[in-house]
CSV table of C-alpha atoms in Angstrom, one decimal:
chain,number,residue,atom,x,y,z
L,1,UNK,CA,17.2,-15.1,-28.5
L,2,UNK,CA,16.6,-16.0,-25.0
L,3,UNK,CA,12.8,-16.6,-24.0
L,4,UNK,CA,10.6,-14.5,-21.8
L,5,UNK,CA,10.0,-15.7,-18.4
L,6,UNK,CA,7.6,-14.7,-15.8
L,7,UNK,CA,8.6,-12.4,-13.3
L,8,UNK,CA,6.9,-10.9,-9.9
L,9,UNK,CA,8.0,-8.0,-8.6
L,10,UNK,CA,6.7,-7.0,-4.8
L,11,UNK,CA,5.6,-4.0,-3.5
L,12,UNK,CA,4.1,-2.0,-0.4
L,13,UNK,CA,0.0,-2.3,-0.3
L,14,UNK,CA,-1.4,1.0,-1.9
L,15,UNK,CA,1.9,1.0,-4.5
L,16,UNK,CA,0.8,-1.8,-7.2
L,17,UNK,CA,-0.5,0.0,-10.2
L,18,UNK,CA,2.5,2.6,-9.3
L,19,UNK,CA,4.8,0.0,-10.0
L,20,UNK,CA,3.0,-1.6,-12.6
L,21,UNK,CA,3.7,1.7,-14.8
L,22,UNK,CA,7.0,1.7,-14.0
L,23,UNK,CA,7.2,-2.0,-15.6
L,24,UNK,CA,5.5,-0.7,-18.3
L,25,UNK,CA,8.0,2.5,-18.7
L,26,UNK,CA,10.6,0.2,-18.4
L,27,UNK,CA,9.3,-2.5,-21.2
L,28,UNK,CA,7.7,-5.2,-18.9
L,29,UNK,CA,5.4,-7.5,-21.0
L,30,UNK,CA,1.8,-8.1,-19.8
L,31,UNK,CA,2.4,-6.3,-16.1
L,32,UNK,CA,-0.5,-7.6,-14.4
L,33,UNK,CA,-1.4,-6.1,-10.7
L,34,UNK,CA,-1.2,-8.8,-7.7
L,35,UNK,CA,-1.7,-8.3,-3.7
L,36,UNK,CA,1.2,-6.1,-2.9
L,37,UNK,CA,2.8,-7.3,-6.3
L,38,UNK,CA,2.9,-7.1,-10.0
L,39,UNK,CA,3.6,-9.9,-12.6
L,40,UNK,CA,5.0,-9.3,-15.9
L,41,UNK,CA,6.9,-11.0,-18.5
L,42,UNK,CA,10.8,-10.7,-19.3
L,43,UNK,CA,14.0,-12.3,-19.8
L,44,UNK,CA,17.7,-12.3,-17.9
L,45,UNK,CA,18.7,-8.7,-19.1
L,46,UNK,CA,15.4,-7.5,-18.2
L,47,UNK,CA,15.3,-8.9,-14.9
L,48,UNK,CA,18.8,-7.2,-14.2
L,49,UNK,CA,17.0,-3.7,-15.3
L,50,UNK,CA,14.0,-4.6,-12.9
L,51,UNK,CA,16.7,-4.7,-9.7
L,52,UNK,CA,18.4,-2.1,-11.1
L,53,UNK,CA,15.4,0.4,-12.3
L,54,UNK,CA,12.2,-0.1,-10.5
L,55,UNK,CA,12.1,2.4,-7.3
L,56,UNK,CA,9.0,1.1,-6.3
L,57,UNK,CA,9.8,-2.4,-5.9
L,58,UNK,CA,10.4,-4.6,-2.8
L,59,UNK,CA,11.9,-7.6,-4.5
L,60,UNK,CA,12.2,-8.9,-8.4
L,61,UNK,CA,11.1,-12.7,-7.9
L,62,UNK,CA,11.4,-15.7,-10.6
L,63,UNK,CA,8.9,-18.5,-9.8
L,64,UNK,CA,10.2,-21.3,-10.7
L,65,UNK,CA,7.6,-23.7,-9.7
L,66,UNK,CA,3.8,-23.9,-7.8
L,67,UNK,CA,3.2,-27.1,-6.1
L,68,UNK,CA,-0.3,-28.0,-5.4
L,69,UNK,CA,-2.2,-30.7,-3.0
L,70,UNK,CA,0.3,-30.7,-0.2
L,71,UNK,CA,-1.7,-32.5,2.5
L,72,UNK,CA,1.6,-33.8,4.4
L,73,UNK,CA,5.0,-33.5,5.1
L,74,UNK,CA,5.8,-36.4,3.4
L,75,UNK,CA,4.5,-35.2,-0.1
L,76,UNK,CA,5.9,-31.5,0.7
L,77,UNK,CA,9.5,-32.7,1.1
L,78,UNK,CA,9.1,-34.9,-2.0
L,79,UNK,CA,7.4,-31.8,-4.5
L,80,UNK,CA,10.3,-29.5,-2.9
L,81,UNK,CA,13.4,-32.6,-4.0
L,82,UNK,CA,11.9,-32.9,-7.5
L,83,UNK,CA,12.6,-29.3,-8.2
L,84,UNK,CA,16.2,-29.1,-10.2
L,85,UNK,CA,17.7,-26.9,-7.8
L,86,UNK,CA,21.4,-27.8,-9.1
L,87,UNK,CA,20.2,-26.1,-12.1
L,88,UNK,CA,19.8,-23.2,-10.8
L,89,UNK,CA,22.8,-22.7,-8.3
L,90,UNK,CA,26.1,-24.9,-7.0
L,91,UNK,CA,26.1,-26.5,-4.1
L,92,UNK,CA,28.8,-24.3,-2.6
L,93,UNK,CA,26.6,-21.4,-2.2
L,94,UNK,CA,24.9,-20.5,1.2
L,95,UNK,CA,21.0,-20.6,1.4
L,96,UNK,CA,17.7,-18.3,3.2
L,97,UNK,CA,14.5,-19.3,3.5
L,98,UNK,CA,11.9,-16.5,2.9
L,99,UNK,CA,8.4,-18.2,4.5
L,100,UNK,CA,5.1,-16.4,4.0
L,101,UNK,CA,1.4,-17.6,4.3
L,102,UNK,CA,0.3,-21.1,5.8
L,103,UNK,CA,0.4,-24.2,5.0
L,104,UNK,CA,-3.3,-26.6,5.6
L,105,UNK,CA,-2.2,-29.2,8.2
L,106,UNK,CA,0.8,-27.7,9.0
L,107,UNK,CA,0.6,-24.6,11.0
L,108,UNK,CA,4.2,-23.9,11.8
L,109,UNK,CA,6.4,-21.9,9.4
L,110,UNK,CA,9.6,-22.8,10.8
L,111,UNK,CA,8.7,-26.7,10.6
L,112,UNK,CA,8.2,-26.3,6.6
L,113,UNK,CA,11.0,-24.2,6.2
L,114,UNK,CA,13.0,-27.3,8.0
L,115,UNK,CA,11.4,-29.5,5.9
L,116,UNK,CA,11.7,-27.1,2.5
L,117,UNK,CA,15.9,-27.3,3.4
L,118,UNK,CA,16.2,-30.8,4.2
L,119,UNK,CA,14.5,-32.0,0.7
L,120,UNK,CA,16.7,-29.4,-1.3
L,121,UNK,CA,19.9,-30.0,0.9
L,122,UNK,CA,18.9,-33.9,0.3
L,123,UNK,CA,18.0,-33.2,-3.5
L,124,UNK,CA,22.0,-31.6,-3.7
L,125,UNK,CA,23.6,-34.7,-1.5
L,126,UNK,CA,21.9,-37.2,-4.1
L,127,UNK,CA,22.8,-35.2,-7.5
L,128,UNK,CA,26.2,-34.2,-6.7
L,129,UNK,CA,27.5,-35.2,-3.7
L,130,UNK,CA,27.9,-32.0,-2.0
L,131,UNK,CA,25.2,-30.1,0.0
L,132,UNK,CA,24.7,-26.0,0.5
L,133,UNK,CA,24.7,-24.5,3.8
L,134,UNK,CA,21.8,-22.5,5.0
L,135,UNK,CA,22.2,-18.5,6.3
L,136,UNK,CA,20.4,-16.4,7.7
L,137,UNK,CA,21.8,-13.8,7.5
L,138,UNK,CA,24.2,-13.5,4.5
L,139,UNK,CA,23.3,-16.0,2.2
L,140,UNK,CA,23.9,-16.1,-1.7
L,141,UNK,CA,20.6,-17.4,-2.6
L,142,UNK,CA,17.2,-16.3,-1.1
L,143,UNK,CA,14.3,-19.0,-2.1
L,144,UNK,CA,10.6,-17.1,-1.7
L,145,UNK,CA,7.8,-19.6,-0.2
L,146,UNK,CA,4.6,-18.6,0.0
L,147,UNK,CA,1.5,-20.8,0.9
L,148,UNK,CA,-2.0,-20.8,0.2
L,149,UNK,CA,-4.4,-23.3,2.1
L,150,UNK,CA,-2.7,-26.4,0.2
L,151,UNK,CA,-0.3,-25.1,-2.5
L,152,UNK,CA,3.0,-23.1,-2.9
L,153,UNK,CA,4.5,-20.7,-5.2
L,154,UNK,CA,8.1,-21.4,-5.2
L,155,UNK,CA,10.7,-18.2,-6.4
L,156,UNK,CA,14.2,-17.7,-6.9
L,157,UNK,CA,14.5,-14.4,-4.9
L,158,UNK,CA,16.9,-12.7,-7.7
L,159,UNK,CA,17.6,-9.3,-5.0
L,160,UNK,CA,18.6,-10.7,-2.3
L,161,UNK,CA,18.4,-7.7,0.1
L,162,UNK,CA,15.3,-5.9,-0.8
L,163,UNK,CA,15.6,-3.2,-2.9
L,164,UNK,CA,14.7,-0.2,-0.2
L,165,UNK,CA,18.1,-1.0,0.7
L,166,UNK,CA,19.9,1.3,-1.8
L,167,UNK,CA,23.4,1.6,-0.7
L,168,UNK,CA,23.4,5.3,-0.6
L,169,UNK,CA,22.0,5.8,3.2
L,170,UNK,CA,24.7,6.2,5.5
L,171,UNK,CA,22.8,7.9,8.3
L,172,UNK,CA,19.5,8.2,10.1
L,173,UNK,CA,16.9,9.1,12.5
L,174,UNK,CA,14.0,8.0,14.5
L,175,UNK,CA,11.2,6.3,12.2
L,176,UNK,CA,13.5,7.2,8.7
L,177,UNK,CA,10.7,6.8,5.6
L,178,UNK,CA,11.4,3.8,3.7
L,179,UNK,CA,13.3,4.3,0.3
L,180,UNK,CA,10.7,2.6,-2.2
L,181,UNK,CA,7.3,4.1,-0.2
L,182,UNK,CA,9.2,7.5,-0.4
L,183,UNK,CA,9.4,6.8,-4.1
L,184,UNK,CA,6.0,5.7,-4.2
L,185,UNK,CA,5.1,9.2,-2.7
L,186,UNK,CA,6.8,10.8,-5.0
L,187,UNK,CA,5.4,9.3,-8.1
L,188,UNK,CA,2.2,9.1,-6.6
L,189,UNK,CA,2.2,12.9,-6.2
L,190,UNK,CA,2.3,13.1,-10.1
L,191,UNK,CA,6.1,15.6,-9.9
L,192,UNK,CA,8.1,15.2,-12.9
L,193,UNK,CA,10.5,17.3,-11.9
L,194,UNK,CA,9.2,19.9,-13.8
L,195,UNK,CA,8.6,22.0,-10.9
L,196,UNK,CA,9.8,23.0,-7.3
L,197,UNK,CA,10.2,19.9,-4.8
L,198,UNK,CA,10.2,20.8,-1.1
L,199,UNK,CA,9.8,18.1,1.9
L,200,UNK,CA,9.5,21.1,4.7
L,201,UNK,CA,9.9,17.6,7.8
L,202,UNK,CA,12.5,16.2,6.0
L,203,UNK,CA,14.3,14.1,8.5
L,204,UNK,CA,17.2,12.3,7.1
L,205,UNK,CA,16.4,13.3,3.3
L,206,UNK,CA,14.8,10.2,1.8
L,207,UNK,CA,11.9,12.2,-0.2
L,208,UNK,CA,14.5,14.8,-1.7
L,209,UNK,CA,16.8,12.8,-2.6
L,210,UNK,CA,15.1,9.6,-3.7
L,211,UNK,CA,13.2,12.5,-5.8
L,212,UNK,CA,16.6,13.9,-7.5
L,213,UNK,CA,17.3,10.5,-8.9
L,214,UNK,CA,14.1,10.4,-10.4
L,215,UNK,CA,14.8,13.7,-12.1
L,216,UNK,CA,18.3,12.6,-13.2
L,217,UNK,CA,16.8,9.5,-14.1
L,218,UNK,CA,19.8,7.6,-11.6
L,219,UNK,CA,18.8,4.0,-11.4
L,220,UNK,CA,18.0,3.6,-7.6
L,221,UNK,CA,20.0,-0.1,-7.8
L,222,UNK,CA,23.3,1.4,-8.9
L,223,UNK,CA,24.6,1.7,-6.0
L,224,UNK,CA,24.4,-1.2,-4.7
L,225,UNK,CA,27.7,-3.8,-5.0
L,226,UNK,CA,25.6,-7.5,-5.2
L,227,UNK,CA,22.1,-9.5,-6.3
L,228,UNK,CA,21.4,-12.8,-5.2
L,229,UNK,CA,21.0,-13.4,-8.9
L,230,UNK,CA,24.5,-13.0,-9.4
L,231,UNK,CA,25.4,-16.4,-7.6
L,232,UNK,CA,22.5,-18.0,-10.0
L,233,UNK,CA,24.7,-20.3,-12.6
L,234,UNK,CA,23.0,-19.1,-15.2
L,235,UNK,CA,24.1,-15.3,-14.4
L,236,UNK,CA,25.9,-13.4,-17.5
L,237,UNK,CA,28.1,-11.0,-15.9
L,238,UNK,CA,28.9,-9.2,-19.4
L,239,UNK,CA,25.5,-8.7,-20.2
L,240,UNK,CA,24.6,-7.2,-16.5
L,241,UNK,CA,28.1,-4.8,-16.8
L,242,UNK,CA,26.5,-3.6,-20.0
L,243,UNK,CA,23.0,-3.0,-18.9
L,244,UNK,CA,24.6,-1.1,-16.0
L,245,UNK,CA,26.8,1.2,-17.9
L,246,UNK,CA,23.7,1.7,-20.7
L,247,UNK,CA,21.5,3.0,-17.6
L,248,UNK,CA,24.8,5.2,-16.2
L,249,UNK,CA,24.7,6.9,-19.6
L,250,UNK,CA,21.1,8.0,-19.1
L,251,UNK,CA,21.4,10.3,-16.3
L,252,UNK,CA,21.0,13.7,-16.7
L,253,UNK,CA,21.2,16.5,-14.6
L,254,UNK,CA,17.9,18.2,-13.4
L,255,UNK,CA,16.2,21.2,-15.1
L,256,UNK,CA,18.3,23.9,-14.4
L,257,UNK,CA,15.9,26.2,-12.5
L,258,UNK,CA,14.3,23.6,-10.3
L,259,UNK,CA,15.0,23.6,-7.1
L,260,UNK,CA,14.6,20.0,-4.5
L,261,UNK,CA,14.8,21.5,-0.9
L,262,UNK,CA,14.8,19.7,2.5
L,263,UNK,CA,13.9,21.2,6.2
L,264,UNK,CA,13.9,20.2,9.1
L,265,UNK,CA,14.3,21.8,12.8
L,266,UNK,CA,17.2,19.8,13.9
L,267,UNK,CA,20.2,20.4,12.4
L,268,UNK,CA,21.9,16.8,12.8
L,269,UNK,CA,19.1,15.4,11.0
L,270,UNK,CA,19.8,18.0,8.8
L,271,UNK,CA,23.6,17.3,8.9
L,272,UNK,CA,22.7,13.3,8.3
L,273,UNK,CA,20.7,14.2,5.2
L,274,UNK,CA,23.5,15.8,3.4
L,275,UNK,CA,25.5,12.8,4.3
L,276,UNK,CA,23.2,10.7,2.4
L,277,UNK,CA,22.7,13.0,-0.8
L,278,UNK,CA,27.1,12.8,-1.0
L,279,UNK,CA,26.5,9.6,-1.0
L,280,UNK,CA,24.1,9.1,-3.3
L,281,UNK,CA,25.8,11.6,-5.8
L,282,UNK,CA,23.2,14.2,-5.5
L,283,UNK,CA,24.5,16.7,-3.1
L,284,UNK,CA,24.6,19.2,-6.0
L,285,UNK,CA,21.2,19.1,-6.9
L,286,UNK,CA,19.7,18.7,-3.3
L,287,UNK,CA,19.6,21.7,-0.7
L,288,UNK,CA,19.1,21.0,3.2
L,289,UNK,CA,18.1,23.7,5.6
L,290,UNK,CA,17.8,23.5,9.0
L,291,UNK,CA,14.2,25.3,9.5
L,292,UNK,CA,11.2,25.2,11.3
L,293,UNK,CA,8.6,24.6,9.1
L,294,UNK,CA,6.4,27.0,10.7
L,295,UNK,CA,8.4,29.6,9.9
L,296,UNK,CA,9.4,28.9,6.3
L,297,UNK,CA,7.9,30.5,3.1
L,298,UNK,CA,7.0,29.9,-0.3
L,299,UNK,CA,9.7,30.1,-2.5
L,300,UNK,CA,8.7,31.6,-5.8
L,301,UNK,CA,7.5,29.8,-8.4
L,302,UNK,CA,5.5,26.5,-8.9
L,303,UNK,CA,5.9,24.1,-5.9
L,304,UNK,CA,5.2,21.2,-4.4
L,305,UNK,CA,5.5,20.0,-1.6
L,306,UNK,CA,5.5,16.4,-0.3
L,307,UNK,CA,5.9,15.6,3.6
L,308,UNK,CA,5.9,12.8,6.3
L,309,UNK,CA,5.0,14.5,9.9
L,310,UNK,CA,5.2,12.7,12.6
L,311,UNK,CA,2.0,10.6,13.9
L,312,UNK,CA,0.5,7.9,15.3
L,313,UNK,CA,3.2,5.5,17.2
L,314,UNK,CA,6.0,6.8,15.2
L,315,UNK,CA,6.3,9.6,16.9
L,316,UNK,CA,5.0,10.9,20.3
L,317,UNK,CA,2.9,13.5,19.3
L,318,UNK,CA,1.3,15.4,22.5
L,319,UNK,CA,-1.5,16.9,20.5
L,320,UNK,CA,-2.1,15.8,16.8
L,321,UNK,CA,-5.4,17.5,16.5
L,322,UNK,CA,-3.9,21.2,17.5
L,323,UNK,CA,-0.4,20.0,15.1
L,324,UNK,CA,-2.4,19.3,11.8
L,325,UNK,CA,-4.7,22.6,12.5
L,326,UNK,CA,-1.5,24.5,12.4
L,327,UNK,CA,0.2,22.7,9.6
L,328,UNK,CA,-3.0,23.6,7.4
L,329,UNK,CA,-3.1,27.2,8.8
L,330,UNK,CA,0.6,27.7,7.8
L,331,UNK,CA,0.0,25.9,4.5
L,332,UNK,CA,-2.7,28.6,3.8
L,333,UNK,CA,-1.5,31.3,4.9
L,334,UNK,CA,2.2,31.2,3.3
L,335,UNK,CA,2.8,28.3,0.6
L,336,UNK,CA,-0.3,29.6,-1.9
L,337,UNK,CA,-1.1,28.6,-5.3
L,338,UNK,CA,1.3,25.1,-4.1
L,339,UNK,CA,0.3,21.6,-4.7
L,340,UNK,CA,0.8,19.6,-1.0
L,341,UNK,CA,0.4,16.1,-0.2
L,342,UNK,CA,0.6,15.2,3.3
L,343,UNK,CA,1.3,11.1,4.6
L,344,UNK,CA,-0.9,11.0,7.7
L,345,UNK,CA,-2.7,8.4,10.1
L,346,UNK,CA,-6.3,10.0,9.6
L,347,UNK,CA,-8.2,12.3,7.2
L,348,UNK,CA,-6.9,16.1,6.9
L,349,UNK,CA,-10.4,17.4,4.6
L,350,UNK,CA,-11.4,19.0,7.8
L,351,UNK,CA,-8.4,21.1,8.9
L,352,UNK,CA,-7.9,22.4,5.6
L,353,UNK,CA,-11.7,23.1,5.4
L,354,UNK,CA,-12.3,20.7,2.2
L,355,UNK,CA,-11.6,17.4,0.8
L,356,UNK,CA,-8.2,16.4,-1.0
L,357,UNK,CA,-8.6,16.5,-4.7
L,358,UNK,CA,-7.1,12.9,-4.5
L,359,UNK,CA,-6.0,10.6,-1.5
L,360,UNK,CA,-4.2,7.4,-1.8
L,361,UNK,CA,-4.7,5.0,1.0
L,362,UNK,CA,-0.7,3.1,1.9
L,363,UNK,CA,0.7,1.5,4.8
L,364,UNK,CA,3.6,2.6,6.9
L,365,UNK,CA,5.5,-0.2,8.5
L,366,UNK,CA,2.3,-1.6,10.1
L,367,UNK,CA,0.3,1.8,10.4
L,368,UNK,CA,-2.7,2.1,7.5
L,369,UNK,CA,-2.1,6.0,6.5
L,370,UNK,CA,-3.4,8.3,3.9
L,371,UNK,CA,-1.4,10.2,1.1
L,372,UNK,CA,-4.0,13.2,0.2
L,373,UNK,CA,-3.4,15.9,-2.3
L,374,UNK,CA,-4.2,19.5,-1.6
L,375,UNK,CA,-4.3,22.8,-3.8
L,376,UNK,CA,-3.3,25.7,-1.7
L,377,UNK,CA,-5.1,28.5,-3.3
């Protein structure tokens, strides 16, 4: 039986112990919350489920070494050509540099990652007389560097593209909501898909549909055709094929009487949104309207809903003060006994005339937001 390994999965700031449980759903071993991360303990077939299954994460990265007292060049590029790189890939395969953090005494990222590809390509020359070529923009393997005053943690980055990019959106619009932090929301929001889903600003459909495949329990990954780990040498095609088809067998469709509904004013943001649900094979189980949230209803039944209005830099937004004071006054006057959480750039207790029975503080892109949770009663 193959041994557990550590792995560290990364995530957006607010969205750890999120993800964290859905290592732990997915039989992680010791997850452990980091800084935008969470560590945990697996082996091969369960690093292939983590790409595959975790909506939350950024990246799935195996460290494969931490080098400490780095107080030159010198001793950098020789800690960086002791690692056995040819163990982990051939030389034929093309290389990226992910570089994050600082180095003590050497201040430029670019000049480590020069040095961190000379020692390897140099490590590859000397071992088997052929070097990789470095990409930057479709490479085969992605190496994660991140430095901390005088060391650095050293990772196999086994995604490759990170893992927002599903492979199901084919369209979208100004300031779309990223995949995983529109998962985050979702799961964050506490809906099982047990009740009614509405995103009533939908834009180009991320929230309804990334919350269909959580109710049809659709791996997020599926869709997409390639992992940086499969150019590792060590990657077993068979046992990845049959992890993926295991998962494929596991969806379901929703609970019959649940509806997951998406509005939005425009109707070629409405137009891209079904775009992306036929393309993510949930069209069926998705509806898009084009509607102006201030003149939609309550549908019967329980609901939720869950929305991203524009704010902040995003969007221009002449007036935010008078916007929020009439999405709160819509809110209470025609979607009662509904649960709503709102993503926004400041507070909202005072427009709805109390405080949020929760509120989750996130980032989006580079803007600090919150992600509070009303009863409309």
């Amino acid at each position: 039986m193959e041994e557990n390994f550590k792995i560290i999965a990364t995530t957006f700031k607010g969205l750890e112990q999120t993800l964290a449980e859905e290592v732990r759903e997915l039989g992680g071993q010791r997850p452990k919350t980091l800084v935008r991360a969470v560590s945990f303990y697996g082996d091969m077939g369960f690093l292939y489920k983590a790409n595959l299954k975790l909506s939350t994460a950024l990246r799935i990265l195996r460290p494969i070494a931490h080098l400490r007292n780095i107080k030159s060049v010198a001793v950098l590029y020789n800690k960086i050509y002791d690692i056995p790189w040819e163990e982990y890939f051939d030389a034929d395969k093309t290389v990226f540099f992910h570089v994050s953090g600082r180095l003590d005494g050497i201040p430029h990222t670019h000049f480590v990652s020069q040095k961190v590809k000379d020692a390897l390509v140099d490590r590859f020359r000397d071992r088997t007389g052929r070097r990789p070529r470095v990409d930057n923009r479709e490479a085969q393997i992605h190496i994660n560097l991140h430095m901390f005053r005088d060391q650095m943690s050293v990772a196999l980055d086994s995604s490759g593209d990170p893992l927002f990019k599903r492979g199901y959106r084919k369209a979208t619009g100004k300031a779309p909501l990223n995949e995983v932090l529109a998962a985050g929301l979702i799961r964050l929001a506490g809906w099982k898909g047990d009740r009614h889903l509405i995103d009533p600003m939908c834009g180009s459909g991320t929230i309804p549909i990334e919350a269909a495949l959580q109710a049809m329990q659709v791996p997020p990954g599926i869709f997409r055709e390639s992992f940086s780990f499969m150019h590792w040498k060590d990657f077993d095609a068979e046992l990845y094929e049959h992890i993926r088809q295991a998962m494929l067998k596991r969806v379901r469709e929703p609970f019959e009487m649940i509806k997951i509904l998406g509005y939005d004013k425009d109707g070629r943001m409405i137009d891209k949104a079904r775009m992306n649900a036929e393309a993510a094979g949930v069209d069926d189980f998705v509806r898009f309207e084009q509607k102006d949230f201030f003149r939609t209803e309550k549908i019967p039944g329980p609901v939720t809903l869950i929305f991203n209005p524009p704010y902040d830099q995003r969007l221009s937004l002449r007036d935010k003060e008078d916007f929020f004071r009439r999405v709160a006054a819509h809110l209470k006057e025609h979607y009662r006994w509904s649960t709503v959480w709102i993503l926004s750039d400041i507070p909202l207790g005072r427009y709805f005339g109390r405080r949020p029975f929760r509120t989750y503080k996130l980032v989006n892109g580079k803007i600090d937001v919150f992600f509070s949770g009303f009863n409309i009663e």
